[in-house]
JSON list of C-alpha atoms in Angstrom, two decimals:
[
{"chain": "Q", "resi": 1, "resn": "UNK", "atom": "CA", "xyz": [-18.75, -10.52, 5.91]},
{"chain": "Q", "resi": 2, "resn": "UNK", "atom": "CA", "xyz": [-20.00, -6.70, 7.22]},
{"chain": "Q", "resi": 3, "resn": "UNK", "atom": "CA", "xyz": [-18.89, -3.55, 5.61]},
{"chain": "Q", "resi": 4, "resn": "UNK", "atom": "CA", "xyz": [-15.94, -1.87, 7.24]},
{"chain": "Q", "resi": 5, "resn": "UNK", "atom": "CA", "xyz": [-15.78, 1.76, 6.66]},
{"chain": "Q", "resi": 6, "resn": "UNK", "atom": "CA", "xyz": [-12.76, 3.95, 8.03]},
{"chain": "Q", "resi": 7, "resn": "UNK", "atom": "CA", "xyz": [-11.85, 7.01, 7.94]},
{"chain": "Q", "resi": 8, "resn": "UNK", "atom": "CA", "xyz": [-8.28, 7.72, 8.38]},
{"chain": "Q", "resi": 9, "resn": "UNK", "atom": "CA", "xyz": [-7.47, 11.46, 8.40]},
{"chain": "Q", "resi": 10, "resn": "UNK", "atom": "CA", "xyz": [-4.33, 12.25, 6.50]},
{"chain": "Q", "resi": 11, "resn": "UNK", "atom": "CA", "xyz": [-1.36, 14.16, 8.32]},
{"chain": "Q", "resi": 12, "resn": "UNK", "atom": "CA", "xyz": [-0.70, 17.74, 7.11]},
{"chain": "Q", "resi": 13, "resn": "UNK", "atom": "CA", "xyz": [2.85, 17.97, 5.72]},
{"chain": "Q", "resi": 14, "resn": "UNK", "atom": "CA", "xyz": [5.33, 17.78, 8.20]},
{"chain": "Q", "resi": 15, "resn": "UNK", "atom": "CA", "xyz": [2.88, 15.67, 10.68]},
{"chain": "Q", "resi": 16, "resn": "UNK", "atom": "CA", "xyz": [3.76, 12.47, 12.16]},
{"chain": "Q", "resi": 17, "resn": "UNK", "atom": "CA", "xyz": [1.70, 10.31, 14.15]},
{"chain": "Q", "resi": 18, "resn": "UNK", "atom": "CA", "xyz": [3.49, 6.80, 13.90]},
{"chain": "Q", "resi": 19, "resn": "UNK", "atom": "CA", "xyz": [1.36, 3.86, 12.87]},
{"chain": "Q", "resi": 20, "resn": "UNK", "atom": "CA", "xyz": [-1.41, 4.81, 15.88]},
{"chain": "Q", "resi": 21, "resn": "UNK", "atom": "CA", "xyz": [-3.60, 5.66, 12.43]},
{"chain": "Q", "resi": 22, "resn": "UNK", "atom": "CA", "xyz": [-3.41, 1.82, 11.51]},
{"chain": "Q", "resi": 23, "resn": "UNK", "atom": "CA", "xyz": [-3.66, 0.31, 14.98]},
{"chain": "Q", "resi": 24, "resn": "UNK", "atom": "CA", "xyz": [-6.70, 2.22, 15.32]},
{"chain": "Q", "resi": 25, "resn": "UNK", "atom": "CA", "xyz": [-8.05, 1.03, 12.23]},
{"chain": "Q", "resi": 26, "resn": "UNK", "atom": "CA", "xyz": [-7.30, -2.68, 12.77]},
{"chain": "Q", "resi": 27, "resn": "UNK", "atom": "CA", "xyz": [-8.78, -2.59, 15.97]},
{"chain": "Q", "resi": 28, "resn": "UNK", "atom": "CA", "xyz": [-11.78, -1.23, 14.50]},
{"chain": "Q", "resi": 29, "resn": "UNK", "atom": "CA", "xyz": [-11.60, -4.00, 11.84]},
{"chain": "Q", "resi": 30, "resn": "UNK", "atom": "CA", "xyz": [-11.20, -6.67, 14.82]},
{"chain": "Q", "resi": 31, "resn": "UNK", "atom": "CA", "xyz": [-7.43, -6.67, 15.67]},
{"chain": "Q", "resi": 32, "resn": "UNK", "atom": "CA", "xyz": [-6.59, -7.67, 18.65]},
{"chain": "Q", "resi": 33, "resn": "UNK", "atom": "CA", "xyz": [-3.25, -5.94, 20.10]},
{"chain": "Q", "resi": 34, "resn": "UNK", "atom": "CA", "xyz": [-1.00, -8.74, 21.98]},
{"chain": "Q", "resi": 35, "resn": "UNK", "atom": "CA", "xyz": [-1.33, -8.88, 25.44]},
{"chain": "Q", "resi": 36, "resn": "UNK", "atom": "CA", "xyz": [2.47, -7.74, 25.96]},
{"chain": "Q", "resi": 37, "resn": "UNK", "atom": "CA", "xyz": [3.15, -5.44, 23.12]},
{"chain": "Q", "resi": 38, "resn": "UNK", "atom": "CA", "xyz": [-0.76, -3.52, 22.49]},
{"chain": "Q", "resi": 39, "resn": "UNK", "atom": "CA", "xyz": [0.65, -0.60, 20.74]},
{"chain": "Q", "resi": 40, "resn": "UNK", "atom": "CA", "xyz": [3.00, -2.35, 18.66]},
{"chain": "Q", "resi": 41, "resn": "UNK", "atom": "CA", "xyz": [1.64, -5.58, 18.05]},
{"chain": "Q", "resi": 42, "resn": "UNK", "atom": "CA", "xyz": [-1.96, -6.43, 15.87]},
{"chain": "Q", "resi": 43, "resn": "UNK", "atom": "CA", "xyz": [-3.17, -9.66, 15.77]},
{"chain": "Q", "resi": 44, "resn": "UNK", "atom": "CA", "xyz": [-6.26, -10.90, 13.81]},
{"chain": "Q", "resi": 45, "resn": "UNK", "atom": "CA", "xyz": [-8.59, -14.46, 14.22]},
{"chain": "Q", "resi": 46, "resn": "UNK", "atom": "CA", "xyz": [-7.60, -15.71, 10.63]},
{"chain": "Q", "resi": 47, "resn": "UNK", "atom": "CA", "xyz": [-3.55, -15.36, 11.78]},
{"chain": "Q", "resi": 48, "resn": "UNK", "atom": "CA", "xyz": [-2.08, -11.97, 10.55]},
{"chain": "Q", "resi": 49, "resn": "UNK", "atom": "CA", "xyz": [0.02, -10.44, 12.60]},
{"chain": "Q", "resi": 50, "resn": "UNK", "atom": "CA", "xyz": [0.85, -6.56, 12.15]},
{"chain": "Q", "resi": 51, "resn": "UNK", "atom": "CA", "xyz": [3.93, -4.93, 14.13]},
{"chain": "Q", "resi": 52, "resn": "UNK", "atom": "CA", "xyz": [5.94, -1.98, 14.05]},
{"chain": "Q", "resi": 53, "resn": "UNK", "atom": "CA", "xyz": [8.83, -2.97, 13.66]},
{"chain": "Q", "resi": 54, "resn": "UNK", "atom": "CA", "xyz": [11.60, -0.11, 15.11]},
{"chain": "Q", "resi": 55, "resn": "UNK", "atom": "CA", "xyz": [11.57, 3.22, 16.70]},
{"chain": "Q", "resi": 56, "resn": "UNK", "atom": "CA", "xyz": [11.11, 4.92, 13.08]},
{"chain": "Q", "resi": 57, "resn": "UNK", "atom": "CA", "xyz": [7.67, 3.74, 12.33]},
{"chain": "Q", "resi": 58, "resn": "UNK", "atom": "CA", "xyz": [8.90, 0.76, 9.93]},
{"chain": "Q", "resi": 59, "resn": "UNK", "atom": "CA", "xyz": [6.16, -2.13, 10.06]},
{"chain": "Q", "resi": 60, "resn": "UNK", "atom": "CA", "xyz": [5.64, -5.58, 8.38]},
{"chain": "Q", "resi": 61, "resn": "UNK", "atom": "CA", "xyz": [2.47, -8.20, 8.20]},
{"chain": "Q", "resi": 62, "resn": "UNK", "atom": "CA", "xyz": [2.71, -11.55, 8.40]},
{"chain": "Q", "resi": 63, "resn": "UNK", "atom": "CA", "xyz": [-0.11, -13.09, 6.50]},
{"chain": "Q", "resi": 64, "resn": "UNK", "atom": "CA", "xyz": [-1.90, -15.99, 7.13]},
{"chain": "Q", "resi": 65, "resn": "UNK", "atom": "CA", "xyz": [-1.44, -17.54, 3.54]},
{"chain": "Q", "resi": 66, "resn": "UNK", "atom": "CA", "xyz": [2.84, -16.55, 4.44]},
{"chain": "Q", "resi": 67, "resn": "UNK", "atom": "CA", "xyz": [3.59, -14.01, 2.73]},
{"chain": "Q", "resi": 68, "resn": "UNK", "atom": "CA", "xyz": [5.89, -11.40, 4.62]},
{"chain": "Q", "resi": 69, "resn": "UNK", "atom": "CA", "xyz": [5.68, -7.98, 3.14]},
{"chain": "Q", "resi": 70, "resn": "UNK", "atom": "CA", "xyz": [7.34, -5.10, 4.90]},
{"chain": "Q", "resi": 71, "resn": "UNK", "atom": "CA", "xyz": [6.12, -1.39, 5.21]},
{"chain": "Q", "resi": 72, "resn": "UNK", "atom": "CA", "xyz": [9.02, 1.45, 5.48]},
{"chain": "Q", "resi": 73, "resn": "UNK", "atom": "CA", "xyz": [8.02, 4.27, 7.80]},
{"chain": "Q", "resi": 74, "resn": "UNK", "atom": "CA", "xyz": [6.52, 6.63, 4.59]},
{"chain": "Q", "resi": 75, "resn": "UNK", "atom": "CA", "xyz": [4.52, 4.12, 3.46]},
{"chain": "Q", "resi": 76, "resn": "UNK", "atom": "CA", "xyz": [1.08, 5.55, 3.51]},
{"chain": "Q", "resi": 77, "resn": "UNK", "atom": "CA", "xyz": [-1.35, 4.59, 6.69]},
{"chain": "Q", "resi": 78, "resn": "UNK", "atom": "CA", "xyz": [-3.74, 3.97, 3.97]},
{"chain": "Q", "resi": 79, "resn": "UNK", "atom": "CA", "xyz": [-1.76, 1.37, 2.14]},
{"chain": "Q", "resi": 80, "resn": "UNK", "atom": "CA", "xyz": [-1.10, -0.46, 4.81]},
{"chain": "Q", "resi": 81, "resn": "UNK", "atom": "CA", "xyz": [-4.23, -0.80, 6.31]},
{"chain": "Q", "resi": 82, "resn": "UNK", "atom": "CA", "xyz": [-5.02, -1.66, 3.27]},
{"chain": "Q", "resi": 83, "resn": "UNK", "atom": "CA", "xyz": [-2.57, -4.59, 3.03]},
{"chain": "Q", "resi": 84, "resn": "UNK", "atom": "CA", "xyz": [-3.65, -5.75, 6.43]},
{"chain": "Q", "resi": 85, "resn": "UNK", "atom": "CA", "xyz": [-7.33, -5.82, 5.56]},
{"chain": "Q", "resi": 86, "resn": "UNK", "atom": "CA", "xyz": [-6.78, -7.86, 2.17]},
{"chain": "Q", "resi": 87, "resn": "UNK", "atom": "CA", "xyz": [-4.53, -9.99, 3.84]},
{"chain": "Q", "resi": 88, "resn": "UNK", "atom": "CA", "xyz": [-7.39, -11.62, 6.12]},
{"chain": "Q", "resi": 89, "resn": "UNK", "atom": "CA", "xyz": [-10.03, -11.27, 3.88]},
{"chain": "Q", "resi": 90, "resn": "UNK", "atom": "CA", "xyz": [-7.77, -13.71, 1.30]},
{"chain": "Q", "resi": 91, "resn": "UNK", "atom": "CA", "xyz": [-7.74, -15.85, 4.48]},
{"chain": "Q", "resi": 92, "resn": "UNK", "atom": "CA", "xyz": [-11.76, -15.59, 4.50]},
{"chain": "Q", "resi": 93, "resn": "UNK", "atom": "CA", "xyz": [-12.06, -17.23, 0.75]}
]
C-alpha cells in the first residue's frame, strides 16, 4: 500500500472552513466524490462512504466492515480523516 502524507492546516480560532479540509484529503487519498453530491459526498473502492451530513458541518462514515460512526461539526478535520483512512485500510487486511 503507498505512503499517504497530508498536510491539513489547522484553522486559527474563530475559522471555519466546513469539512472542504477532509474532502480534500480523501480525494488525495483516492475518494471519489459521488457524481450528484461531489462536495458532500466521498466514496472510496473498498466501500466507505463519507458525507456531511447537514448545513452545520455534522458528518458520518459508513465503513465497509458496517460500522456507522458519526462526526459532530467540532470534531477535528484531523480525526476524521483519520477515521476515514483507518476505515479502508481495515478493509485492505
Amino acid at each position: 500500500m503507498p505512503h499517504l502524507n497530508l498536510v491539513v492546516e489547522v484553522p486559527e480560532p474563530g475559522d471555519w472552513h466546513g469539512r472542504l479540509d477532509v474532502l480534500e484529503a480523501l480525494e488525495a487519498a483516492g475518494w471519489e466524490g459521488d457524481p450528484e453530491y461531489p462536495l458532500s459526498i466521498l466514496r472510496h473502492p473498498s466501500g466507505a462512504v463519507w458525507a456531511v451530513t447537514n448545513e452545520s458541518g455534522d458528518s458520518g462514515l459508513t465503513c465497509p466492515n458496517g460500522a456507522n460512526p458519526d462526526f459532530p461539526s467540532d470534531t477535528p478535520s484531523v480525526v476524521v480523516i483519520a477515521a476515514c483512512l483507518a476505515a479502508v485500510a481495515e478493509a485492505a487486511v
